Short mmCIF file of C-alpha atoms in Angstrom, two decimals:
data_model
loop_
_atom_site.label_atom_id
_atom_site.label_comp_id
_atom_site.label_asym_id
_atom_site.label_seq_id
_atom_site.Cartn_x
_atom_site.Cartn_y
_atom_site.Cartn_z
CA HIS A 1 0.00 0.00 0.00
CA PHE A 2 2.73 2.40 -1.06
CA GLU A 3 0.47 5.31 -1.95
CA GLU A 4 -1.39 5.12 1.38
CA ALA A 5 1.95 4.90 3.19
CA ALA A 6 3.15 7.92 1.24
CA LYS A 7 0.20 9.97 2.50
CA ARG A 8 1.04 9.10 6.10
CA TYR A 9 4.75 9.81 5.63
CA ASP A 10 3.75 13.10 4.04
CA GLU A 11 1.67 13.97 7.11
CA LEU A 12 4.65 13.19 9.35
CA ILE A 13 6.87 15.40 7.20
CA GLN A 14 4.42 18.31 7.25
CA ARG A 15 3.92 18.16 11.04
CA TRP A 16 7.52 17.51 12.11
CA PRO A 17 9.77 18.63 9.20
CA ASN A 18 12.82 18.99 11.50
CA ASN A 19 12.57 15.49 12.92
CA LYS A 20 15.16 13.01 11.69
CA TYR A 21 12.38 10.64 10.66
CA ALA A 22 11.00 13.21 8.22
CA ALA A 23 13.85 12.79 5.77
CA CYS A 24 13.84 9.02 6.30
CA GLY A 25 10.12 8.91 5.59
CA ALA A 26 10.46 11.11 2.52
CA GLU A 27 13.21 8.95 1.06
CA ALA A 28 11.19 5.80 1.81
CA VAL A 29 8.29 7.30 -0.15
CA LEU A 30 10.49 8.02 -3.18
CA ASP A 31 12.22 4.64 -2.99
CA SER A 32 8.91 2.80 -2.92
CA PHE A 33 7.60 4.56 -6.02
CA ALA A 34 10.92 4.11 -7.83
CA VAL A 35 10.94 0.36 -7.17
CA ARG A 36 7.43 0.02 -8.56
CA GLU A 37 8.22 2.41 -11.44
CA GLN A 38 5.25 4.59 -10.54
CA PHE A 39 6.85 7.58 -12.20
CA ASP A 40 3.84 9.88 -11.97
CA LEU A 41 3.71 9.54 -8.19
CA LEU A 42 7.50 9.61 -7.91
CA ASN A 43 7.53 12.90 -9.81
CA LYS A 44 4.61 14.33 -7.81
CA TYR A 45 6.03 13.59 -4.36
CA GLY A 46 9.63 14.27 -5.36
CA ARG A 47 8.78 17.78 -6.53
CA LYS A 48 6.68 18.37 -3.43
CA PHE A 49 9.56 17.36 -1.16
CA GLN A 50 11.93 19.61 -3.11
CA THR A 51 9.89 22.62 -1.95
CA ASN A 52 10.38 21.65 1.71
CA LYS A 53 13.34 23.71 2.88
CA PHE A 54 13.81 21.58 5.99
CA LEU A 55 14.12 18.32 4.04
CA MET A 56 16.44 19.90 1.50
CA THR A 57 18.94 20.93 4.17
CA SER A 58 20.05 17.28 4.15
CA LYS A 59 22.58 16.94 1.33
CA LYS A 60 21.96 13.19 1.12
CA PHE A 61 18.22 13.64 0.75
CA LYS A 62 18.56 16.53 -1.69
CA THR A 63 20.76 14.39 -3.95
CA ALA A 64 18.26 11.53 -3.81
CA ALA A 65 15.25 13.76 -4.46
CA ASP A 66 16.91 15.51 -7.39
CA LYS A 67 17.88 12.15 -8.91
CA TYR A 68 14.37 10.75 -8.59
CA VAL A 69 12.65 13.82 -10.01
CA GLU A 70 15.03 13.95 -12.96
CA GLY A 71 14.58 10.28 -13.78
CA ALA A 72 10.82 10.31 -13.27
CA THR A 73 10.39 13.38 -15.48
CA PHE A 74 12.33 11.73 -18.29
CA GLN A 75 10.42 8.45 -17.98
CA LEU A 76 7.07 10.25 -18.12
CA ILE A 77 8.08 12.02 -21.34
CA MET A 78 9.30 8.73 -22.85
CA ALA A 79 5.98 7.12 -21.93
CA ALA A 80 4.14 9.96 -23.68
CA ASN A 81 6.35 9.46 -26.73
CA THR A 82 5.59 5.71 -26.78
CA LYS A 83 1.89 6.50 -26.55
CA ALA A 84 2.16 8.95 -29.47
CA VAL A 85 3.99 6.35 -31.59
CA ALA A 86 1.31 3.74 -30.88
CA SER A 87 -1.49 6.21 -31.61
CA ASP A 88 0.13 7.23 -34.89
CA LYS A 89 0.58 3.60 -35.96
CA ARG A 90 -3.06 2.73 -35.22
CA ALA A 91 -4.28 5.76 -37.14
CA LYS A 92 -2.09 4.99 -40.16
CA ASP A 93 -3.05 1.32 -40.18
CA LYS A 94 -6.72 2.31 -40.22
CA LYS A 95 -6.10 5.28 -42.54
CA ASN A 96 -7.77 7.47 -39.94
CA VAL A 97 -6.97 11.07 -40.88
CA ASP A 98 -8.41 12.52 -37.67
CA GLY A 99 -6.44 10.00 -35.64
CA GLN A 100 -3.22 10.97 -37.41
CA ALA A 101 -3.91 14.63 -36.66
CA ILE A 102 -4.32 13.76 -32.97
CA ALA A 103 -1.05 11.80 -33.04
CA THR A 104 0.68 14.78 -34.65
CA ARG A 105 -0.46 17.02 -31.79
CA MET A 106 0.73 14.40 -29.31
CA PHE A 107 4.18 14.36 -30.94
CA ALA A 108 4.32 18.16 -30.88
CA ASP A 109 3.62 18.14 -27.15
CA VAL A 110 6.26 15.46 -26.56
CA ALA A 111 8.89 17.41 -28.52
CA GLU A 112 8.27 20.51 -26.41
CA ARG A 113 8.52 18.43 -23.25
CA PHE A 114 11.86 17.01 -24.37
CA LEU A 115 13.14 20.56 -24.88
CA ALA A 116 11.75 21.61 -21.51
CA PHE A 117 13.62 18.68 -19.96
CA ARG A 118 16.87 20.06 -21.32
CA THR A 119 16.02 23.49 -19.87
CA GLU A 120 15.29 22.05 -16.43
CA PHE A 121 18.05 19.43 -16.40
CA PRO A 122 20.83 20.74 -18.68
CA LYS A 123 23.45 18.41 -17.20
CA SER A 124 21.30 15.29 -16.99
CA GLN A 125 22.56 12.02 -18.43
CA PHE A 126 19.24 11.93 -20.33
CA THR A 127 19.52 15.35 -21.96
CA PRO A 128 21.30 14.15 -25.15
CA VAL A 129 18.66 11.50 -25.85
CA SER A 130 15.94 14.07 -25.11
CA LEU A 131 17.44 16.40 -27.71
CA VAL A 132 17.88 13.75 -30.40
CA ASN A 133 14.29 12.61 -29.82
CA ALA A 134 13.03 16.19 -30.15
CA MET A 135 15.09 16.60 -33.33
CA MET A 136 13.56 13.48 -34.90
CA ILE A 137 10.04 14.51 -33.94
CA PHE A 138 10.47 17.98 -35.47
CA ASP A 139 11.88 16.32 -38.59
CA ARG A 140 8.86 14.02 -38.74
CA ALA A 141 6.53 17.01 -38.32
CA ASN A 142 8.32 18.83 -41.16
CA LYS A 143 9.46 21.58 -38.78
CA ILE A 144 12.86 21.59 -40.42
CA ASP A 145 14.26 24.81 -38.91
CA ARG A 146 13.54 23.63 -35.39
CA ALA A 147 15.02 20.19 -36.08
CA ILE A 148 18.21 21.83 -37.36
CA ASP A 149 18.44 24.14 -34.34
CA VAL A 150 18.06 21.23 -31.90
CA GLY A 151 20.66 19.20 -33.81
CA HIS A 152 23.20 22.00 -33.52
CA VAL A 153 22.52 22.37 -29.79
CA LEU A 154 23.16 18.66 -29.30
CA LEU A 155 26.40 18.66 -31.27
CA LYS A 156 27.73 21.92 -29.85
CA GLU A 157 26.78 21.69 -26.20
CA TYR A 158 26.72 17.93 -25.60
CA ALA A 159 29.89 16.57 -27.17
CA VAL A 160 30.31 12.90 -26.28
CA ASP A 161 33.63 13.30 -24.46
CA ALA A 162 32.34 16.02 -22.15
CA VAL A 163 29.03 14.29 -21.40
CA TRP A 164 30.57 10.89 -20.77
CA LYS A 165 33.27 12.38 -18.54
CA ARG A 166 30.47 13.68 -16.32
CA VAL A 167 28.15 10.66 -16.52
CA ARG A 168 30.76 7.98 -15.86
CA LYS A 169 31.27 9.48 -12.38
CA LEU A 170 27.76 8.36 -11.42
CA SER A 171 27.38 5.12 -9.51
CA LYS A 172 26.68 2.02 -11.60
CA THR A 173 23.19 1.90 -10.10
CA ASP A 174 22.38 5.47 -11.12
CA ARG A 175 24.09 5.36 -14.52
CA LYS A 176 21.49 4.49 -17.16
CA GLN A 177 23.46 5.58 -20.23
CA THR A 178 26.67 4.29 -21.79
CA GLU A 179 29.32 5.98 -23.88
CA ASP A 180 28.02 4.01 -26.88
CA ASN A 181 24.58 5.51 -26.31
CA TYR A 182 26.01 9.01 -26.61
CA LEU A 183 27.99 8.08 -29.71
CA THR A 184 24.75 6.80 -31.26
CA TYR A 185 22.85 10.01 -30.46
CA GLU A 186 25.63 12.10 -31.98
CA GLU A 187 25.75 9.99 -35.15
CA LYS A 188 21.99 10.26 -35.61
CA ALA A 189 22.21 14.05 -35.46
CA ARG A 190 25.23 14.23 -37.78
CA TRP A 191 23.48 12.10 -40.40
CA ALA A 192 20.14 13.89 -40.12
CA LEU A 193 21.51 17.44 -40.41
CA PRO A 194 22.66 17.44 -44.08
CA SER A 195 19.39 15.86 -45.25
CA LEU A 196 17.47 18.53 -43.35
CA TYR A 197 19.48 21.23 -45.11
CA VAL A 198 18.67 19.60 -48.48
CA ARG A 199 14.96 19.88 -47.70
CA ILE A 200 15.24 23.65 -47.26
CA ALA A 201 17.49 23.92 -50.35
CA ASP A 202 20.50 25.04 -48.32
CA PHE A 203 22.93 23.08 -50.49
CA SER A 204 26.01 24.76 -49.07
CA ASN A 205 25.36 23.46 -45.56
CA ALA A 206 24.19 20.13 -46.98
CA ALA A 207 27.50 19.70 -48.81
CA THR A 208 29.47 20.74 -45.72
CA TRP A 209 27.70 18.35 -43.36
CA PHE A 210 27.77 15.39 -45.77
CA LYS A 211 31.53 15.91 -46.15
CA LYS A 212 31.90 16.28 -42.40
CA TYR A 213 30.00 13.03 -41.83
CA TYR A 214 32.38 11.25 -44.21
CA ASP A 215 35.43 12.75 -42.53
CA ASP A 216 34.18 11.86 -39.04
CA TYR A 217 33.14 8.26 -39.71
CA GLU A 218 35.26 7.07 -42.65
CA GLY A 219 37.26 4.04 -41.58
CA LYS A 220 35.61 3.76 -38.17
CA GLY A 221 33.13 1.03 -39.09
CA PHE A 222 30.41 2.76 -37.07
CA LYS A 223 27.04 1.10 -37.67
CA GLY A 224 24.49 3.87 -37.34
CA ASP A 225 21.83 5.60 -39.41
CA GLY A 226 24.26 6.95 -42.00
CA ASN A 227 26.46 5.59 -44.75
CA VAL A 228 29.93 7.00 -45.46
CA THR A 229 29.72 6.13 -49.16
CA ASP A 230 26.44 7.99 -49.55
CA ALA A 231 27.83 10.89 -47.54
CA LEU A 232 30.84 11.28 -49.84
CA TYR A 233 28.71 10.87 -52.97
CA ASN A 234 26.15 13.43 -51.74
CA ALA A 235 28.88 15.89 -50.77
CA LEU A 236 30.12 15.70 -54.36
CA ILE A 237 26.62 16.11 -55.83
CA PHE A 238 25.85 19.26 -53.85
CA ASN A 239 29.26 20.78 -54.43
CA ARG A 240 28.62 20.35 -58.14
CA ALA A 241 25.25 22.03 -57.75
CA LEU A 242 27.04 24.94 -56.08
CA GLY A 243 29.65 25.13 -58.83
CA ASN A 244 32.54 24.19 -56.53
CA THR A 245 34.50 22.41 -59.24
CA ALA A 246 37.77 22.24 -57.30
CA GLN A 247 35.98 20.51 -54.43
CA VAL A 248 34.24 18.14 -56.86
CA VAL A 249 37.66 17.13 -58.23
CA LYS A 250 38.97 16.38 -54.72
CA LEU A 251 35.88 14.45 -53.70
CA ARG A 252 35.87 12.41 -56.91
CA GLU A 253 39.54 11.53 -56.39
CA ALA A 254 38.81 10.49 -52.81
CA PHE A 255 35.85 8.39 -53.93
CA VAL A 256 37.74 6.58 -56.69
CA LYS A 257 40.77 6.00 -54.47
CA LYS A 258 38.62 4.46 -51.76
CA TYR A 259 36.35 2.31 -53.94
CA LYS A 260 38.25 1.58 -57.18
CA ASN A 261 38.76 -2.08 -56.21
CA ASN A 262 35.21 -2.55 -54.92
CA LYS A 263 33.07 -4.04 -57.68
CA LYS A 264 29.90 -3.16 -55.81
CA ARG A 265 30.82 0.53 -56.12
CA ALA A 266 31.54 0.49 -59.87
CA LYS A 267 28.23 2.22 -60.67
CA ASP A 268 28.95 4.84 -58.01
CA ILE A 269 32.35 5.54 -59.57
CA ALA A 270 30.62 5.95 -62.94
CA GLY A 271 28.24 8.38 -61.26
CA VAL A 272 30.87 10.57 -59.61
CA THR A 273 32.88 10.64 -62.83
CA TRP A 274 29.80 11.88 -64.70
CA GLN A 275 29.28 14.57 -62.06
CA LEU A 276 32.89 15.69 -62.50
CA ALA A 277 32.42 15.99 -66.26
CA LEU A 278 29.25 18.04 -65.77
CA SER A 279 31.07 20.22 -63.26
CA TYR A 280 33.90 20.92 -65.74
CA ARG A 281 31.30 21.68 -68.41
CA ALA A 282 29.36 24.08 -66.17
CA SER A 283 32.56 25.93 -65.21
CA GLY A 284 33.62 26.32 -68.85
CA GLN A 285 36.54 23.87 -68.67
CA MET A 286 35.43 22.21 -71.89
CA VAL A 287 38.68 20.46 -72.79
CA LYS A 288 38.68 18.58 -69.47
CA ALA A 289 34.96 17.93 -69.69
CA THR A 290 35.11 16.61 -73.24
CA LYS A 291 38.02 14.32 -72.45
CA ILE A 292 35.84 12.59 -69.85
CA PHE A 293 32.72 12.62 -72.06
CA TYR A 294 34.53 11.06 -75.01
CA ALA A 295 35.99 8.22 -72.94
CA TYR A 296 32.85 7.71 -70.86
CA PRO A 297 31.00 5.08 -72.97
CA GLY A 298 34.13 2.98 -73.22
CA ASN A 299 34.95 3.21 -69.52
CA TYR A 300 31.49 3.10 -67.97
CA GLY A 301 29.00 2.39 -70.77
CA THR A 302 27.75 -0.94 -69.43
CA LEU A 303 27.17 0.49 -65.95
CA VAL A 304 24.86 3.38 -66.84
CA PRO A 305 21.60 3.96 -68.74
CA GLU A 306 22.09 4.09 -72.52
CA ASN A 307 20.93 7.68 -72.76
CA ARG A 308 23.93 8.76 -70.68
CA ASN A 309 26.29 7.25 -73.27
CA PHE A 310 24.38 9.14 -75.94
CA ASP A 311 24.64 12.38 -73.96
CA ALA A 312 28.39 11.85 -73.47
CA LEU A 313 28.99 11.55 -77.22
CA PHE A 314 26.55 14.35 -77.99
CA TYR A 315 28.38 16.77 -75.66
CA THR A 316 31.66 15.62 -77.23
CA SER A 317 30.43 16.33 -80.74
CA GLN A 318 29.08 19.74 -79.70
CA PHE A 319 32.44 20.83 -78.36
CA TRP A 320 34.43 19.35 -81.25
CA GLU A 321 32.20 21.21 -83.67
CA SER A 322 32.66 24.51 -81.84
CA ASP A 323 36.39 23.78 -81.60
CA LYS A 324 36.46 23.35 -85.40
CA ARG A 325 37.77 19.83 -85.26
CA PRO A 326 37.99 17.89 -88.60
CA LYS A 327 34.80 16.31 -89.96
CA SER A 328 36.36 12.90 -89.52
CA ASP A 329 36.36 13.49 -85.77
#
């Protein structure tokens, strides 16, 4: 009868707050709710005890109360998130438009609560996961600017080394996060950011963050949301869109060097080579562009759609004609 016991402990605390049994009773209340994972009651009583100046004079009790309130608050938000996910799935399965709208509002509330958690508990071991969850929810809701802002806060203010240095000092009982958890949260944010920039047509930042993802994870064998090959390829694509020919050359060289002996990447090599040729063409470096176009069908013809081979020879003939090459050419 933990809740009934809590009421009686609470009466003891209110009547004799200076008595040594007050703090013992208060901690017993919090312990009992924590053991049963009754996070709503743990949060309710924990916050109530935090307002009691007599109880909070005990450093031991203050530490316990703060820990319980922090953990309970996070668990309640996670429960709300789970409920929103389930509601959204039911609505989609039944193609219930009204139900999906309700789920959307539930997600919006959860995202704000995750951000509020960071405001209240900026140094919590759960703050990084709260931020990455908020980022993914904003992404899902198509609130791209907010997702980007949250991602930058996570990466700037919650670097893995600094967070883990603080969290690993907690006792094994209190520590609910591992260093690998924080590495996963960071990777999720690093992979999501460039795609978010693509969706708002900020190709400069998209190119930068795709390249950064490749630089950060190339060779590490990290199994996360992202893919280093796609990151390098995308960085090249968006640099070409921006007209950064010099960067395209470097990225293409890096791509070919890394994957030239990988048969599974042969089509990708054909793709980045085509992008390089287009980049030369767009920047007016027609001799370099045409050299690639002319050799393209022979080097990559079986790996690409036939129309690309046609285009390669067509662009070649255009330049040769303007360059007044012989009719035999």
